[in-house]
């Protein structure tokens, strides 16, 4: 399992992956991407990471692996980078999900908050941590909404790609990481 380690809170994701008993590897280059079977794109600053991914040849490399069905999970910034469209911005992105995201959707005052959410792929609610979080404001027919907070869409999946506005790596609850490690997008679940 790889974690994109260009900038942001990749260390916490690596710890979470390792605490699930899986091997966690830092991924910065196309060569490192070749060595992993799934990828987490963590929280961070989407405009910076998008620019650096272009510079390192990572946009094309991740798109190619996504095209082969590799599972990819973007949390917060990661979900922004997976989006086809980012409201009011032409910053670089992977464009792997038929979604439009709004960055920092809860405004400057609400920097971060924690709230219980229902995630359709888990049987019990999850305590979700939101930090300058994006929301999904539009989505296409290929996209399944898996989580809402109040009226806002904060979790989506499509094909082998998963996006969440919140940060499961920042709590001790490992259910999202366990789910992602076991996910086989080629079967219906
Ligand atoms: N607001 C950040 C961005 O737009 C994302 C915040 C995060 O990943 N915690 O890139």
mmCIF file of C-alpha atoms and ligand atoms in Angstrom:
data_model
loop_
_atom_site.group_PDB
_atom_site.id
_atom_site.type_symbol
_atom_site.label_atom_id
_atom_site.label_comp_id
_atom_site.label_asym_id
_atom_site.label_seq_id
_atom_site.Cartn_x
_atom_site.Cartn_y
_atom_site.Cartn_z
ATOM 1 C CA UNK A 1 0.000 0.000 0.000
ATOM 2 C CA UNK A 2 1.399 3.402 -0.986
ATOM 3 C CA UNK A 3 0.798 6.845 0.488
ATOM 4 C CA UNK A 4 1.563 9.879 -1.659
ATOM 5 C CA UNK A 5 4.295 11.560 0.402
ATOM 6 C CA UNK A 6 4.908 14.865 -1.364
ATOM 7 C CA UNK A 7 3.407 17.168 1.291
ATOM 8 C CA UNK A 8 0.719 17.013 3.976
ATOM 9 C CA UNK A 9 -0.202 14.475 6.645
ATOM 10 C CA UNK A 10 1.086 11.336 4.936
ATOM 11 C CA UNK A 11 2.894 10.122 8.125
ATOM 12 C CA UNK A 12 -0.397 9.586 9.945
ATOM 13 C CA UNK A 13 -1.755 7.569 7.026
ATOM 14 C CA UNK A 14 1.393 5.421 6.961
ATOM 15 C CA UNK A 15 1.001 4.774 10.700
ATOM 16 C CA UNK A 16 -2.651 3.865 10.199
ATOM 17 C CA UNK A 17 -1.827 1.465 7.347
ATOM 18 C CA UNK A 18 0.951 -0.161 9.387
ATOM 19 C CA UNK A 19 -1.276 -0.513 12.437
ATOM 20 C CA UNK A 20 -3.657 -2.513 10.226
ATOM 21 C CA UNK A 21 -0.776 -4.964 9.661
ATOM 22 C CA UNK A 22 -0.088 -3.885 6.060
ATOM 23 C CA UNK A 23 3.129 -2.570 4.572
ATOM 24 C CA UNK A 24 3.005 1.210 4.116
ATOM 25 C CA UNK A 25 5.325 2.795 1.543
ATOM 26 C CA UNK A 26 5.998 6.433 0.771
ATOM 27 C CA UNK A 27 5.329 7.271 -2.876
ATOM 28 C CA UNK A 28 6.827 10.332 -4.556
ATOM 29 C CA UNK A 29 7.890 9.102 -7.986
ATOM 30 C CA UNK A 30 6.451 6.947 -10.787
ATOM 31 C CA UNK A 31 9.047 4.260 -9.874
ATOM 32 C CA UNK A 32 7.788 4.157 -6.292
ATOM 33 C CA UNK A 33 4.203 4.031 -7.554
ATOM 34 C CA UNK A 34 5.080 0.906 -9.580
ATOM 35 C CA UNK A 35 5.857 -0.922 -6.330
ATOM 36 C CA UNK A 36 2.453 -0.485 -4.671
ATOM 37 C CA UNK A 37 -0.921 -2.087 -5.271
ATOM 38 C CA UNK A 38 -3.103 0.745 -3.904
ATOM 39 C CA UNK A 39 -2.619 4.413 -3.097
ATOM 40 C CA UNK A 40 -3.800 6.930 -0.489
ATOM 41 C CA UNK A 41 -3.586 10.625 -1.350
ATOM 42 C CA UNK A 42 -3.550 12.446 2.018
ATOM 43 C CA UNK A 43 -4.667 15.866 3.241
ATOM 44 C CA UNK A 44 -2.449 18.840 2.528
ATOM 45 C CA UNK A 45 -2.425 21.797 0.187
ATOM 46 C CA UNK A 46 -3.953 20.767 -3.119
ATOM 47 C CA UNK A 47 -2.498 23.551 -5.282
ATOM 48 C CA UNK A 48 1.071 22.853 -4.093
ATOM 49 C CA UNK A 49 0.805 19.076 -4.368
ATOM 50 C CA UNK A 50 -0.879 19.262 -7.791
ATOM 51 C CA UNK A 51 1.947 21.403 -9.106
ATOM 52 C CA UNK A 52 4.621 19.096 -7.669
ATOM 53 C CA UNK A 53 2.853 16.004 -9.020
ATOM 54 C CA UNK A 54 3.050 17.522 -12.485
ATOM 55 C CA UNK A 55 6.732 18.246 -12.026
ATOM 56 C CA UNK A 56 7.480 14.680 -10.835
ATOM 57 C CA UNK A 57 5.515 13.028 -13.662
ATOM 58 C CA UNK A 58 3.013 11.747 -11.127
ATOM 59 C CA UNK A 59 -0.193 12.974 -12.785
ATOM 60 C CA UNK A 60 0.253 10.688 -15.790
ATOM 61 C CA UNK A 61 1.593 7.828 -13.663
ATOM 62 C CA UNK A 62 -1.368 7.855 -11.244
ATOM 63 C CA UNK A 63 -3.870 8.201 -14.122
ATOM 64 C CA UNK A 64 -2.308 5.212 -15.857
ATOM 65 C CA UNK A 65 -2.580 3.029 -12.732
ATOM 66 C CA UNK A 66 -6.137 4.223 -12.125
ATOM 67 C CA UNK A 67 -6.908 3.177 -15.699
ATOM 68 C CA UNK A 68 -5.737 -0.334 -14.769
ATOM 69 C CA UNK A 69 -8.110 -0.381 -11.794
ATOM 70 C CA UNK A 70 -5.735 0.337 -8.901
ATOM 71 C CA UNK A 71 -7.735 1.419 -5.813
ATOM 72 C CA UNK A 72 -7.070 5.059 -4.892
ATOM 73 C CA UNK A 73 -8.402 6.862 -1.819
ATOM 74 C CA UNK A 74 -8.169 10.627 -1.464
ATOM 75 C CA UNK A 75 -8.785 12.245 1.939
ATOM 76 C CA UNK A 76 -9.537 15.966 1.997
ATOM 77 C CA UNK A 77 -6.882 17.418 -0.335
ATOM 78 C CA UNK A 78 -6.709 13.979 -1.929
ATOM 79 C CA UNK A 79 -10.378 14.166 -2.857
ATOM 80 C CA UNK A 80 -9.809 17.635 -4.360
ATOM 81 C CA UNK A 81 -7.021 16.220 -6.548
ATOM 82 C CA UNK A 82 -9.230 13.332 -7.694
ATOM 83 C CA UNK A 83 -11.998 15.672 -8.868
ATOM 84 C CA UNK A 84 -12.738 16.451 -12.488
ATOM 85 C CA UNK A 85 -13.619 19.976 -11.514
ATOM 86 C CA UNK A 86 -12.700 22.362 -8.681
ATOM 87 C CA UNK A 87 -15.018 25.329 -8.185
ATOM 88 C CA UNK A 88 -13.422 28.602 -9.240
ATOM 89 C CA UNK A 89 -9.996 27.080 -9.871
ATOM 90 C CA UNK A 90 -7.938 25.773 -12.770
ATOM 91 C CA UNK A 91 -5.257 24.247 -10.502
ATOM 92 C CA UNK A 92 -3.809 20.887 -11.612
ATOM 93 C CA UNK A 93 -5.836 17.807 -10.696
ATOM 94 C CA UNK A 94 -6.054 14.131 -11.633
ATOM 95 C CA UNK A 95 -9.639 14.340 -12.863
ATOM 96 C CA UNK A 96 -10.404 10.720 -12.001
ATOM 97 C CA UNK A 97 -13.854 11.277 -10.486
ATOM 98 C CA UNK A 98 -16.926 12.793 -12.047
ATOM 99 C CA UNK A 99 -17.311 15.311 -9.213
ATOM 100 C CA UNK A 100 -17.117 19.068 -8.651
ATOM 101 C CA UNK A 101 -15.597 20.023 -5.290
ATOM 102 C CA UNK A 102 -15.688 23.252 -3.322
ATOM 103 C CA UNK A 103 -12.478 23.862 -1.378
ATOM 104 C CA UNK A 104 -12.611 25.145 2.226
ATOM 105 C CA UNK A 105 -16.377 24.732 2.038
ATOM 106 C CA UNK A 106 -17.028 25.523 5.688
ATOM 107 C CA UNK A 107 -15.347 28.931 5.500
ATOM 108 C CA UNK A 108 -12.465 30.556 7.304
ATOM 109 C CA UNK A 109 -14.207 30.660 10.719
ATOM 110 C CA UNK A 110 -14.838 26.925 10.806
ATOM 111 C CA UNK A 111 -11.244 25.805 10.461
ATOM 112 C CA UNK A 112 -11.891 22.332 11.789
ATOM 113 C CA UNK A 113 -14.532 20.294 13.581
ATOM 114 C CA UNK A 114 -15.397 16.751 14.548
ATOM 115 C CA UNK A 115 -18.751 15.071 14.059
ATOM 116 C CA UNK A 116 -20.268 11.612 13.874
ATOM 117 C CA UNK A 117 -21.220 10.599 10.329
ATOM 118 C CA UNK A 118 -22.827 7.559 8.743
ATOM 119 C CA UNK A 119 -20.688 6.001 6.033
ATOM 120 C CA UNK A 120 -22.610 3.538 3.893
ATOM 121 C CA UNK A 121 -19.660 1.140 3.611
ATOM 122 C CA UNK A 122 -19.369 0.839 7.432
ATOM 123 C CA UNK A 123 -21.957 -0.677 9.723
ATOM 124 C CA UNK A 124 -21.555 1.816 12.600
ATOM 125 C CA UNK A 125 -21.152 5.645 12.560
ATOM 126 C CA UNK A 126 -17.671 7.120 12.372
ATOM 127 C CA UNK A 127 -16.272 10.088 14.280
ATOM 128 C CA UNK A 128 -15.098 12.270 11.382
ATOM 129 C CA UNK A 129 -12.456 15.017 11.645
ATOM 130 C CA UNK A 130 -12.848 17.851 9.121
ATOM 131 C CA UNK A 131 -9.969 20.327 8.581
ATOM 132 C CA UNK A 132 -10.543 23.161 6.089
ATOM 133 C CA UNK A 133 -12.577 20.512 4.383
ATOM 134 C CA UNK A 134 -13.947 20.406 0.846
ATOM 135 C CA UNK A 135 -17.442 19.184 -0.071
ATOM 136 C CA UNK A 136 -18.766 17.623 -3.261
ATOM 137 C CA UNK A 137 -21.237 20.014 -4.865
ATOM 138 C CA UNK A 138 -21.989 18.075 -8.064
ATOM 139 C CA UNK A 139 -21.548 14.491 -9.139
ATOM 140 C CA UNK A 140 -22.222 12.400 -12.201
ATOM 141 C CA UNK A 141 -24.025 9.079 -12.676
ATOM 142 C CA UNK A 142 -20.832 7.042 -12.149
ATOM 143 C CA UNK A 143 -20.544 8.356 -8.586
ATOM 144 C CA UNK A 144 -22.058 6.772 -5.488
ATOM 145 C CA UNK A 145 -22.526 9.048 -2.469
ATOM 146 C CA UNK A 146 -21.350 7.111 0.604
ATOM 147 C CA UNK A 147 -21.436 9.825 3.267
ATOM 148 C CA UNK A 148 -23.180 13.106 4.076
ATOM 149 C CA UNK A 149 -22.651 15.558 6.892
ATOM 150 C CA UNK A 150 -25.912 17.430 7.351
ATOM 151 C CA UNK A 151 -26.877 18.212 3.733
ATOM 152 C CA UNK A 152 -23.331 18.140 2.407
ATOM 153 C CA UNK A 153 -21.800 15.308 0.425
ATOM 154 C CA UNK A 154 -18.521 14.387 2.146
ATOM 155 C CA UNK A 155 -17.857 10.852 0.868
ATOM 156 C CA UNK A 156 -18.025 9.389 -2.650
ATOM 157 C CA UNK A 157 -16.819 6.423 -4.642
ATOM 158 C CA UNK A 158 -16.656 5.652 -8.311
ATOM 159 C CA UNK A 159 -15.047 2.611 -9.931
ATOM 160 C CA UNK A 160 -11.811 2.027 -8.022
ATOM 161 C CA UNK A 161 -11.647 5.551 -6.592
ATOM 162 C CA UNK A 162 -12.802 6.672 -3.131
ATOM 163 C CA UNK A 163 -12.952 10.233 -1.787
ATOM 164 C CA UNK A 164 -13.645 11.523 1.737
ATOM 165 C CA UNK A 165 -13.662 15.128 2.971
ATOM 166 C CA UNK A 166 -12.591 14.004 6.430
ATOM 167 C CA UNK A 167 -9.415 12.498 7.923
ATOM 168 C CA UNK A 168 -9.799 8.947 9.325
ATOM 169 C CA UNK A 169 -6.016 8.805 9.872
ATOM 170 C CA UNK A 170 -6.340 11.366 12.700
ATOM 171 C CA UNK A 171 -8.405 9.155 14.999
ATOM 172 C CA UNK A 172 -7.698 5.678 16.408
ATOM 173 C CA UNK A 173 -10.605 4.184 14.469
ATOM 174 C CA UNK A 174 -9.047 2.055 11.722
ATOM 175 C CA UNK A 175 -12.238 0.870 10.017
ATOM 176 C CA UNK A 176 -11.870 3.073 6.908
ATOM 177 C CA UNK A 177 -8.250 1.974 6.396
ATOM 178 C CA UNK A 178 -9.198 -1.674 6.940
ATOM 179 C CA UNK A 179 -12.040 -1.300 4.464
ATOM 180 C CA UNK A 180 -9.770 0.316 1.868
ATOM 181 C CA UNK A 181 -7.057 -2.342 2.297
ATOM 182 C CA UNK A 182 -9.617 -5.069 1.634
ATOM 183 C CA UNK A 183 -11.533 -3.270 -1.143
ATOM 184 C CA UNK A 184 -11.817 -5.176 -4.399
ATOM 185 C CA UNK A 185 -13.452 -2.747 -6.856
ATOM 186 C CA UNK A 186 -13.762 -5.485 -9.477
ATOM 187 C CA UNK A 187 -16.395 -7.186 -7.301
ATOM 188 C CA UNK A 188 -19.625 -5.306 -6.637
ATOM 189 C CA UNK A 189 -18.883 -4.525 -2.914
HETATM 190 N N1 LIG B 1 -8.021 23.248 2.063
HETATM 191 C C1 LIG B 1 -7.017 22.358 1.567
HETATM 192 C C2 LIG B 1 -6.913 22.466 0.050
HETATM 193 O O1 LIG B 1 -7.765 23.045 -0.549
HETATM 194 C C3 LIG B 1 -7.342 20.930 1.937
HETATM 195 C C4 LIG B 1 -7.306 20.798 3.432
HETATM 196 C C5 LIG B 1 -6.866 19.446 3.908
HETATM 197 O O2 LIG B 1 -6.442 18.576 3.135
HETATM 198 N N2 LIG B 1 -6.914 19.248 5.197
HETATM 199 O O3 LIG B 1 -5.977 22.005 -0.535
#
